[in-house]
Amino acid sequence: MSSDERRIEQTGDGRVLLRARNGDVIRYDDSGLILNLSDQVVADLRQRLFAALDAELLGDLDAWNLRALGEWLFFEANLPGMPGPRGYRRALAGGAILAETPGPVLGVLSLGGARRAGAIPGAGAYPYHIVAPEDDIGAVGMAGIEDAPETHRAEGLREQTQDALLAEDMLRLRQASGRGLPLILARCETDRAASLADLASGKAFDNLMRAAANLKALAGTLNKPAKLAALSVDFALEDILTPEAEFAPAMRALLERLAKALWAIDLRPVPALMVFDTTASAPGRDRRGAQWELAVYGGEMGPVFTLPSYALELDEALRPTEAAMRLRARTEAAALMEIEAGRGWHCPRILLAEWEGKRAIRLRTDAAAPLVLEADTPFGVVDCGLRIEGPEGAIAIASVMVDADEPRDVLIELAENAPRKGLMLSYAWDGPGALRDSWTSPLAPDVKRWALPARLEVHG
């Protein structure tokens, strides 16, 4: 190398100390020296920094290519429960093995009553991608018994809650479409609150915010951002104190408080996912009308009703069966994918019932796609789940069809003359329905967008 190529020169800004023919070698700024190293030198440094270690450090695992960096061990492995070899990491101090993943660490969080904390035993799919805060509680939360501890570490799951199943199906859909598989922290928090006001000010709420803070702390240790991917609220059956007329405003207040608390820790909130629950119909606390109001007049934070409960199999205690939990998870994962793509998730809502001629009633909906009356419905309904009642009782229905000219409307032909005033129409109000839109997903073919229950006066 010539003396010209190796000379130290002072440039106009005085920031170059050594320059070669192919550019600056050493510069400096207020923070110190800046070295421009060759690819060969960088490769040598990488080899030194990521020195190979003996795989026995991990125990008896099918693992290889161990490297230590900072507080972490990085390695490749073929681990049980996973579809093939992948990259992983584990803290040098021990603890859970985590999948080495792209993008932010995602949070799947929920708040509600006892039903929400139901779980299926077992580790489930993607066991190194779906974790919970390391507090020996798993994804089921503290149940309002004690304060959740602060932690920046994570652990694997021993059971599958609704949140864990949702995370699993989110990963399954991403994998089916060739997308990256992130690390997801799942946590549900419940307590013994008997009203939405109690839930908004109770230990479950505080513990959920601790889980959100732990999500951020975990992401920080991995040098990744944290992002809330899903937030669910289940509290229709458990609220036994809020008057029916106050339920919808109280739910909006709860969602607003959740949003403010998440913003306060620099987590962007997302609209809350809910199931339209038609089982909560005890005297004095019928939530069906309030849920219809929330579905039609939702706020910025939702709720997004992903499906009605008539599409789910419930046991004698009105808790979802394992099959129902898995169907709900598939539906919500599909909904989140549609929302992420900017298409939104929109179960059809019946907004208006009006006379059309002497014996016909038109139902107007806000369906995002043409309607379908499911002839082969698994729910065993009569008249597609529609019922019309007058002052003297039920009115017989002759036929139900989707209007060929207005495929987002339903036409009902009555079997007899009926009074023009005082008629009430209900859909799936006291049982299942058979109305959905024509949306389908190639990645989740059994997921449908079923119409939400409704009860309206017939006008016109």
Short mmCIF file of C-alpha atoms in Angstrom, two decimals:
data_model
loop_
_atom_site.label_atom_id
_atom_site.label_comp_id
_atom_site.label_asym_id
_atom_site.label_seq_id
_atom_site.Cartn_x
_atom_site.Cartn_y
_atom_site.Cartn_z
CA MET A 1 0.00 0.00 0.00
CA SER A 2 1.42 3.37 -0.99
CA SER A 3 2.11 6.17 1.43
CA ASP A 4 -0.76 8.11 -0.15
CA GLU A 5 -3.13 5.28 0.67
CA ARG A 6 -1.95 5.11 4.26
CA ARG A 7 -1.53 8.76 5.10
CA ILE A 8 -3.33 10.42 7.95
CA GLU A 9 -5.16 13.40 6.63
CA GLN A 10 -7.13 16.19 8.12
CA THR A 11 -10.22 17.02 6.04
CA GLY A 12 -12.32 20.11 6.05
CA ASP A 13 -14.45 18.92 8.95
CA GLY A 14 -11.46 17.39 10.74
CA ARG A 15 -13.17 13.99 11.23
CA VAL A 16 -11.06 11.62 9.07
CA LEU A 17 -7.91 10.17 10.66
CA LEU A 18 -7.01 7.47 8.11
CA ARG A 19 -8.11 7.13 4.50
CA ALA A 20 -7.34 4.44 1.87
CA ARG A 21 -8.02 4.42 -1.85
CA ASN A 22 -11.39 2.72 -1.36
CA GLY A 23 -12.59 5.13 1.33
CA ASP A 24 -12.28 6.25 4.93
CA VAL A 25 -10.73 3.73 7.33
CA ILE A 26 -10.88 5.63 10.63
CA ARG A 27 -13.18 8.53 11.40
CA TYR A 28 -14.39 9.97 14.67
CA ASP A 29 -17.30 11.87 16.14
CA ASP A 30 -18.32 13.03 19.60
CA SER A 31 -18.88 9.44 20.75
CA GLY A 32 -15.43 8.15 19.70
CA LEU A 33 -13.68 6.37 16.82
CA ILE A 34 -15.55 4.90 13.87
CA LEU A 35 -13.77 1.97 12.15
CA ASN A 36 -14.63 0.78 8.66
CA LEU A 37 -13.59 -2.89 8.72
CA SER A 38 -13.22 -5.31 5.84
CA ASP A 39 -15.56 -8.26 5.37
CA GLN A 40 -12.72 -10.62 6.32
CA VAL A 41 -12.12 -8.83 9.62
CA VAL A 42 -15.86 -8.74 10.39
CA ALA A 43 -16.12 -12.48 9.71
CA ASP A 44 -13.17 -13.13 12.03
CA LEU A 45 -14.76 -11.05 14.81
CA ARG A 46 -18.05 -12.83 14.37
CA GLN A 47 -16.32 -16.17 14.72
CA ARG A 48 -14.62 -15.01 17.92
CA LEU A 49 -17.74 -13.48 19.45
CA PHE A 50 -19.94 -16.45 18.60
CA ALA A 51 -17.51 -19.14 19.59
CA ALA A 52 -18.99 -22.63 19.28
CA LEU A 53 -19.84 -24.33 22.57
CA ASP A 54 -20.49 -27.92 23.56
CA ALA A 55 -24.17 -28.80 23.04
CA GLU A 56 -24.10 -30.73 26.33
CA LEU A 57 -24.61 -27.36 28.06
CA LEU A 58 -28.29 -27.74 27.11
CA GLY A 59 -28.62 -31.30 28.36
CA ASP A 60 -29.68 -34.27 26.25
CA LEU A 61 -31.19 -32.32 23.33
CA ASP A 62 -30.85 -32.68 19.58
CA ALA A 63 -29.07 -29.33 19.38
CA TRP A 64 -26.03 -27.97 17.61
CA ASN A 65 -24.13 -24.78 16.78
CA LEU A 66 -24.23 -23.26 20.27
CA ARG A 67 -23.00 -19.67 20.54
CA ALA A 68 -22.86 -17.42 23.57
CA LEU A 69 -23.63 -13.73 23.26
CA GLY A 70 -24.21 -11.52 26.25
CA GLU A 71 -26.62 -13.27 28.61
CA TRP A 72 -27.92 -15.72 25.99
CA LEU A 73 -27.08 -19.05 24.44
CA PHE A 74 -28.11 -19.27 20.78
CA PHE A 75 -28.42 -22.62 19.01
CA GLU A 76 -30.24 -24.68 16.41
CA ALA A 77 -32.21 -27.73 17.46
CA ASN A 78 -34.78 -30.28 16.43
CA LEU A 79 -37.06 -30.17 19.47
CA PRO A 80 -40.16 -32.27 20.20
CA GLY A 81 -43.46 -30.63 19.36
CA MET A 82 -41.96 -28.55 16.56
CA PRO A 83 -42.29 -29.26 12.80
CA GLY A 84 -38.53 -29.28 12.16
CA PRO A 85 -35.17 -27.72 13.02
CA ARG A 86 -35.31 -24.09 14.06
CA GLY A 87 -33.23 -21.50 15.89
CA TYR A 88 -33.61 -21.06 19.66
CA ARG A 89 -32.15 -19.21 22.59
CA ARG A 90 -31.89 -19.78 26.33
CA ALA A 91 -30.53 -17.56 29.07
CA LEU A 92 -27.04 -18.51 30.20
CA ALA A 93 -28.43 -18.60 33.73
CA GLY A 94 -30.97 -21.23 32.68
CA GLY A 95 -34.72 -21.15 32.32
CA ALA A 96 -37.07 -21.69 29.40
CA ILE A 97 -35.96 -22.31 25.84
CA LEU A 98 -37.44 -19.66 23.54
CA ALA A 99 -37.81 -19.75 19.79
CA GLU A 100 -35.54 -17.26 18.03
CA THR A 101 -38.13 -15.24 16.16
CA PRO A 102 -38.50 -12.26 13.83
CA GLY A 103 -40.31 -9.03 14.62
CA PRO A 104 -41.77 -7.84 17.91
CA VAL A 105 -42.81 -9.98 20.86
CA LEU A 106 -46.60 -10.19 20.70
CA GLY A 107 -49.04 -10.13 23.60
CA VAL A 108 -52.34 -12.04 23.68
CA LEU A 109 -54.10 -10.88 26.84
CA SER A 110 -57.60 -11.21 28.28
CA LEU A 111 -59.73 -10.09 31.19
CA GLY A 112 -62.92 -11.63 32.48
CA GLY A 113 -64.68 -14.07 34.75
CA ALA A 114 -64.10 -17.67 35.71
CA ARG A 115 -65.10 -19.09 32.31
CA ARG A 116 -62.25 -17.24 30.65
CA ALA A 117 -59.67 -19.06 32.77
CA GLY A 118 -60.75 -22.51 31.61
CA ALA A 119 -57.85 -24.53 30.25
CA ILE A 120 -57.03 -27.75 28.41
CA PRO A 121 -54.11 -29.75 29.89
CA GLY A 122 -50.98 -30.08 27.78
CA ALA A 123 -48.26 -28.02 26.16
CA GLY A 124 -50.01 -27.56 22.81
CA ALA A 125 -48.43 -26.72 19.47
CA TYR A 126 -45.55 -24.25 19.04
CA PRO A 127 -44.43 -24.75 22.68
CA TYR A 128 -41.34 -22.54 22.30
CA HIS A 129 -43.21 -19.74 20.55
CA ILE A 130 -46.04 -19.36 23.09
CA VAL A 131 -45.02 -18.50 26.64
CA ALA A 132 -46.29 -16.89 29.84
CA PRO A 133 -44.58 -14.65 32.40
CA GLU A 134 -42.22 -16.69 34.57
CA ASP A 135 -44.24 -16.71 37.78
CA ASP A 136 -45.21 -20.41 37.92
CA ILE A 137 -48.84 -19.55 37.13
CA GLY A 138 -48.84 -20.09 33.38
CA ALA A 139 -51.37 -18.48 31.05
CA VAL A 140 -54.28 -18.82 33.51
CA GLY A 141 -53.29 -15.89 35.71
CA MET A 142 -53.60 -15.21 39.41
CA ALA A 143 -57.42 -15.50 39.66
CA GLY A 144 -57.47 -12.34 41.77
CA ILE A 145 -55.90 -14.11 44.75
CA GLU A 146 -52.62 -12.20 44.88
CA ASP A 147 -50.58 -9.62 43.02
CA ALA A 148 -48.76 -10.81 39.91
CA PRO A 149 -44.98 -10.45 40.31
CA GLU A 150 -42.79 -8.31 38.12
CA THR A 151 -40.57 -10.37 35.81
CA HIS A 152 -38.65 -10.02 32.56
CA ARG A 153 -38.44 -13.79 32.02
CA ALA A 154 -40.83 -16.23 30.40
CA GLU A 155 -41.76 -19.88 30.81
CA GLY A 156 -43.53 -22.51 28.73
CA LEU A 157 -47.16 -23.48 29.18
CA ARG A 158 -48.52 -26.52 30.95
CA GLU A 159 -52.11 -25.91 29.82
CA GLN A 160 -53.93 -24.26 26.95
CA THR A 161 -56.22 -21.37 27.80
CA GLN A 162 -58.38 -19.56 25.25
CA ASP A 163 -55.52 -17.08 24.86
CA ALA A 164 -52.95 -19.82 24.29
CA LEU A 165 -55.20 -21.50 21.72
CA LEU A 166 -55.66 -18.16 19.96
CA ALA A 167 -51.88 -17.66 19.87
CA GLU A 168 -51.49 -21.18 18.49
CA ASP A 169 -53.93 -20.54 15.64
CA MET A 170 -52.36 -17.16 14.90
CA LEU A 171 -49.07 -18.98 14.36
CA ARG A 172 -50.73 -21.73 12.35
CA LEU A 173 -52.32 -19.22 9.96
CA ARG A 174 -49.05 -17.31 9.63
CA GLN A 175 -47.15 -20.50 8.87
CA ALA A 176 -49.73 -21.58 6.29
CA SER A 177 -49.29 -18.27 4.47
CA GLY A 178 -45.46 -18.39 4.63
CA ARG A 179 -45.08 -15.61 7.20
CA GLY A 180 -42.69 -15.34 10.14
CA LEU A 181 -43.55 -16.99 13.45
CA PRO A 182 -43.19 -14.53 16.35
CA LEU A 183 -42.80 -15.13 20.06
CA ILE A 184 -46.15 -14.67 21.84
CA LEU A 185 -46.81 -14.09 25.54
CA ALA A 186 -50.30 -15.21 26.63
CA ARG A 187 -52.00 -14.35 29.91
CA CYS A 188 -55.57 -14.26 31.25
CA GLU A 189 -56.53 -12.48 34.45
CA THR A 190 -59.74 -12.96 36.40
CA ASP A 191 -61.08 -12.22 39.87
CA ARG A 192 -64.36 -12.46 41.79
CA ALA A 193 -65.81 -9.19 40.52
CA ALA A 194 -69.60 -9.19 40.22
CA SER A 195 -69.94 -6.06 38.06
CA LEU A 196 -68.05 -4.31 35.28
CA ALA A 197 -67.24 -1.47 37.67
CA ASP A 198 -65.64 -3.94 40.10
CA LEU A 199 -63.74 -5.60 37.27
CA ALA A 200 -62.36 -2.23 36.11
CA SER A 201 -61.00 -1.43 39.58
CA GLY A 202 -60.06 -4.87 40.87
CA LYS A 203 -56.98 -7.03 41.19
CA ALA A 204 -57.53 -8.77 37.83
CA PHE A 205 -57.24 -5.43 36.03
CA ASP A 206 -54.04 -4.54 37.89
CA ASN A 207 -52.56 -7.98 37.24
CA LEU A 208 -53.39 -7.70 33.55
CA MET A 209 -51.46 -4.45 33.41
CA ARG A 210 -48.58 -6.20 35.18
CA ALA A 211 -48.69 -8.87 32.45
CA ALA A 212 -48.55 -6.11 29.83
CA ALA A 213 -45.54 -4.56 31.60
CA ASN A 214 -43.90 -7.99 31.81
CA LEU A 215 -44.46 -8.36 28.06
CA LYS A 216 -42.49 -5.17 27.50
CA ALA A 217 -39.77 -6.28 29.92
CA LEU A 218 -39.40 -9.64 28.16
CA ALA A 219 -39.16 -7.93 24.78
CA GLY A 220 -36.52 -5.59 26.18
CA THR A 221 -34.27 -8.47 27.26
CA LEU A 222 -34.51 -9.82 23.71
CA ASN A 223 -33.74 -6.40 22.19
CA LYS A 224 -37.12 -6.43 20.48
CA PRO A 225 -40.16 -4.16 20.61
CA ALA A 226 -43.37 -5.34 22.27
CA LYS A 227 -46.75 -5.24 20.55
CA LEU A 228 -50.24 -6.08 21.78
CA ALA A 229 -51.77 -8.43 19.20
CA ALA A 230 -55.06 -9.36 20.88
CA LEU A 231 -57.13 -8.26 23.86
CA SER A 232 -60.28 -10.13 24.88
CA VAL A 233 -62.95 -9.41 27.48
CA ASP A 234 -65.45 -12.07 28.68
CA PHE A 235 -67.87 -10.89 31.33
CA ALA A 236 -71.49 -11.33 30.22
CA LEU A 237 -72.52 -14.14 32.57
CA GLU A 238 -70.37 -13.03 35.49
CA ASP A 239 -71.84 -9.54 35.85
CA ILE A 240 -74.82 -9.98 38.16
CA LEU A 241 -75.05 -6.44 39.52
CA THR A 242 -74.97 -3.96 36.64
CA PRO A 243 -78.49 -2.95 35.52
CA GLU A 244 -79.22 -3.94 31.95
CA ALA A 245 -79.54 -0.34 30.75
CA GLU A 246 -76.10 0.46 32.21
CA PHE A 247 -74.22 -2.57 30.91
CA ALA A 248 -73.21 -1.16 27.52
CA PRO A 249 -71.95 2.18 28.93
CA ALA A 250 -70.09 0.31 31.69
CA MET A 251 -68.40 -1.95 29.12
CA ARG A 252 -67.35 1.07 27.06
CA ALA A 253 -65.92 2.64 30.22
CA LEU A 254 -63.96 -0.53 30.97
CA LEU A 255 -62.53 -0.65 27.44
CA GLU A 256 -61.58 3.02 27.64
CA ARG A 257 -59.79 2.43 30.96
CA LEU A 258 -57.92 -0.51 29.46
CA ALA A 259 -56.85 1.65 26.51
CA LYS A 260 -55.57 4.45 28.75
CA ALA A 261 -53.66 2.03 30.96
CA LEU A 262 -51.98 0.42 27.94
CA TRP A 263 -51.05 3.80 26.46
CA ALA A 264 -49.53 4.73 29.84
CA ILE A 265 -46.95 1.94 29.46
CA ASP A 266 -46.38 2.71 25.78
CA LEU A 267 -48.36 -0.24 24.41
CA ARG A 268 -50.77 0.60 21.63
CA PRO A 269 -54.22 -0.82 22.53
CA VAL A 270 -56.29 -2.89 20.11
CA PRO A 271 -60.08 -3.32 19.89
CA ALA A 272 -61.34 -5.95 22.34
CA LEU A 273 -62.54 -9.29 21.00
CA MET A 274 -65.79 -10.69 22.40
CA VAL A 275 -68.33 -13.43 21.83
CA PHE A 276 -71.99 -12.35 21.62
CA ASP A 277 -73.30 -14.41 24.52
CA THR A 278 -76.97 -15.44 24.30
CA THR A 279 -76.80 -17.65 27.39
CA ALA A 280 -76.88 -14.71 29.85
CA SER A 281 -80.64 -14.36 30.12
CA ALA A 282 -81.40 -14.65 33.83
CA PRO A 283 -84.14 -12.29 35.10
CA GLY A 284 -82.75 -8.85 35.83
CA ARG A 285 -79.46 -9.41 34.02
CA ASP A 286 -80.29 -10.21 30.41
CA ARG A 287 -77.28 -8.92 28.45
CA ARG A 288 -78.55 -9.64 24.93
CA GLY A 289 -79.95 -6.17 24.24
CA ALA A 290 -76.84 -4.51 25.65
CA GLN A 291 -74.58 -6.67 23.51
CA TRP A 292 -76.59 -5.78 20.39
CA GLU A 293 -76.14 -2.11 21.32
CA LEU A 294 -72.39 -2.64 21.74
CA ALA A 295 -72.22 -4.45 18.40
CA VAL A 296 -74.04 -1.68 16.53
CA TYR A 297 -72.68 1.32 18.43
CA GLY A 298 -69.19 0.21 19.36
CA GLY A 299 -66.40 2.60 20.23
CA GLU A 300 -62.81 2.99 19.08
CA MET A 301 -61.75 0.11 21.32
CA GLY A 302 -64.56 -2.13 20.08
CA PRO A 303 -65.81 -4.55 20.98
CA VAL A 304 -65.34 -6.72 17.90
CA PHE A 305 -67.81 -9.58 18.19
CA THR A 306 -66.06 -12.45 16.44
CA LEU A 307 -68.95 -14.90 16.63
CA PRO A 308 -72.19 -15.55 18.54
CA SER A 309 -72.33 -18.17 21.26
CA TYR A 310 -74.97 -20.17 19.37
CA ALA A 311 -72.13 -21.34 17.09
CA LEU A 312 -70.29 -22.84 20.07
CA GLU A 313 -70.94 -26.06 21.95
CA LEU A 314 -71.44 -25.41 25.66
CA ASP A 315 -71.58 -27.91 28.51
CA GLU A 316 -74.21 -28.07 31.25
CA ALA A 317 -72.41 -25.33 33.19
CA LEU A 318 -72.54 -23.05 30.11
CA ARG A 319 -68.81 -23.34 29.66
CA PRO A 320 -67.36 -23.98 26.19
CA THR A 321 -66.23 -27.50 25.42
CA GLU A 322 -62.73 -28.14 24.13
CA ALA A 323 -64.09 -28.24 20.56
CA ALA A 324 -65.79 -24.89 21.12
CA MET A 325 -62.62 -23.32 22.54
CA ARG A 326 -60.67 -24.45 19.51
CA LEU A 327 -63.32 -23.20 17.07
CA ARG A 328 -63.37 -19.85 18.83
CA ALA A 329 -59.57 -19.66 18.61
CA ARG A 330 -59.63 -20.42 14.87
CA THR A 331 -62.33 -17.80 14.33
CA GLU A 332 -60.53 -15.10 16.29
CA ALA A 333 -57.22 -15.85 14.57
CA ALA A 334 -58.94 -15.48 11.20
CA ALA A 335 -60.57 -12.26 12.40
CA LEU A 336 -57.22 -10.82 13.48
CA MET A 337 -55.69 -11.69 10.12
CA GLU A 338 -58.56 -9.93 8.31
CA ILE A 339 -58.22 -6.89 10.57
CA GLU A 340 -54.45 -6.79 10.05
CA ALA A 341 -54.99 -6.88 6.28
CA GLY A 342 -57.27 -3.83 6.54
CA ARG A 343 -60.46 -5.69 5.61
CA GLY A 344 -61.91 -5.72 9.12
CA TRP A 345 -64.07 -8.39 10.74
CA HIS A 346 -67.77 -7.94 10.40
CA CYS A 347 -70.38 -10.46 11.53
CA PRO A 348 -73.68 -9.47 9.87
CA ARG A 349 -75.96 -7.37 12.07
CA ILE A 350 -79.71 -7.06 11.55
CA LEU A 351 -80.50 -3.35 11.76
CA LEU A 352 -84.06 -2.98 10.52
CA ALA A 353 -87.21 -5.04 10.06
CA GLU A 354 -89.95 -3.52 7.90
CA TRP A 355 -93.12 -4.58 6.13
CA GLU A 356 -92.95 -5.33 2.41
CA GLY A 357 -96.41 -5.97 1.02
CA LYS A 358 -99.19 -7.64 2.97
CA ARG A 359 -97.41 -10.73 4.27
CA ALA A 360 -93.69 -10.11 3.75
CA ILE A 361 -91.10 -8.62 6.06
CA ARG A 362 -87.72 -7.41 4.88
CA LEU A 363 -84.68 -7.63 7.14
CA ARG A 364 -81.97 -5.15 6.33
CA THR A 365 -78.45 -5.99 7.48
CA ASP A 366 -75.04 -4.38 7.25
CA ALA A 367 -73.39 -7.56 5.96
CA ALA A 368 -70.03 -6.96 4.27
CA ALA A 369 -70.70 -9.79 1.79
CA PRO A 370 -73.87 -11.42 0.35
CA LEU A 371 -75.86 -13.39 2.89
CA VAL A 372 -76.26 -17.14 3.05
CA LEU A 373 -79.04 -19.11 4.74
CA GLU A 374 -77.22 -22.24 5.87
CA ALA A 375 -79.43 -25.13 4.81
CA ASP A 376 -77.15 -27.74 6.34
CA THR A 377 -76.73 -25.91 9.63
CA PRO A 378 -75.17 -27.90 12.47
CA PHE A 379 -77.42 -26.15 15.00
CA GLY A 380 -80.76 -27.80 14.20
CA VAL A 381 -82.76 -24.57 13.86
CA VAL A 382 -86.30 -23.97 12.61
CA ASP A 383 -87.06 -21.09 10.23
CA CYS A 384 -83.35 -20.20 10.23
CA GLY A 385 -83.62 -19.08 13.85
CA LEU A 386 -86.19 -16.35 13.08
CA ARG A 387 -89.26 -15.79 15.23
CA ILE A 388 -92.09 -13.25 14.88
CA GLU A 389 -94.43 -12.47 17.75
CA GLY A 390 -97.55 -10.33 17.86
CA PRO A 391 -99.79 -9.22 20.71
CA GLU A 392 -101.52 -12.60 20.68
CA GLY A 393 -98.49 -14.85 20.27
CA ALA A 394 -96.20 -16.26 17.60
CA ILE A 395 -96.87 -15.71 13.90
CA ALA A 396 -96.18 -18.68 11.60
CA ILE A 397 -93.48 -18.24 8.95
CA ALA A 398 -94.05 -19.70 5.48
CA SER A 399 -90.60 -19.13 3.95
CA VAL A 400 -87.28 -17.36 4.45
CA MET A 401 -84.93 -16.40 1.62
CA VAL A 402 -82.10 -14.06 0.74
CA ASP A 403 -83.29 -11.37 -1.68
CA ALA A 404 -81.67 -12.12 -5.05
CA ASP A 405 -81.68 -8.41 -5.97
CA GLU A 406 -80.47 -7.22 -2.56
CA PRO A 407 -78.30 -10.10 -1.31
CA ARG A 408 -77.65 -8.38 2.00
CA ASP A 409 -81.38 -8.44 2.81
CA VAL A 410 -83.59 -11.32 3.96
CA LEU A 411 -87.23 -11.70 2.92
CA ILE A 412 -89.68 -13.45 5.27
CA GLU A 413 -93.05 -14.60 3.97
CA LEU A 414 -95.69 -15.04 6.68
CA ALA A 415 -98.10 -17.98 6.62
CA GLU A 416 -101.03 -15.82 7.76
CA ASN A 417 -102.13 -12.25 8.05
CA ALA A 418 -100.64 -10.42 11.02
CA PRO A 419 -101.33 -7.11 12.75
CA ARG A 420 -99.28 -4.25 11.30
CA LYS A 421 -98.47 -2.83 14.72
CA GLY A 422 -96.77 -4.38 17.72
CA LEU A 423 -94.88 -7.14 15.91
CA MET A 424 -91.46 -8.10 17.25
CA LEU A 425 -88.93 -10.02 15.20
CA SER A 426 -86.04 -11.90 16.76
CA TYR A 427 -83.13 -13.79 15.30
CA ALA A 428 -81.17 -16.34 17.35
CA TRP A 429 -82.49 -14.69 20.51
CA ASP A 430 -83.46 -17.81 22.43
CA GLY A 431 -81.56 -20.37 20.41
CA PRO A 432 -79.28 -20.82 17.41
CA GLY A 433 -79.56 -19.24 13.98
CA ALA A 434 -78.56 -20.16 10.44
CA LEU A 435 -77.71 -16.83 8.82
CA ARG A 436 -74.16 -15.88 7.82
CA ASP A 437 -72.38 -14.03 5.07
CA SER A 438 -70.55 -15.68 2.18
CA TRP A 439 -67.04 -14.87 3.42
CA THR A 440 -64.72 -17.88 3.55
CA SER A 441 -61.07 -18.34 4.40
CA PRO A 442 -58.85 -20.72 2.41
CA LEU A 443 -56.69 -21.07 5.53
CA ALA A 444 -59.57 -21.81 7.96
CA PRO A 445 -62.44 -23.31 5.93
CA ASP A 446 -64.62 -24.19 8.94
CA VAL A 447 -64.70 -20.57 10.16
CA LYS A 448 -67.89 -18.67 9.33
CA ARG A 449 -69.12 -15.16 10.01
CA TRP A 450 -72.45 -15.95 11.63
CA ALA A 451 -75.02 -13.18 12.02
CA LEU A 452 -75.33 -11.72 15.49
CA PRO A 453 -78.55 -12.13 17.46
CA ALA A 454 -81.11 -9.34 17.21
CA ARG A 455 -84.58 -8.40 18.42
CA LEU A 456 -86.39 -5.58 16.61
CA GLU A 457 -89.85 -4.11 16.18
CA VAL A 458 -91.29 -4.50 12.69
CA HIS A 459 -91.91 -1.07 11.16
CA GLY A 460 -93.79 0.24 8.15
#
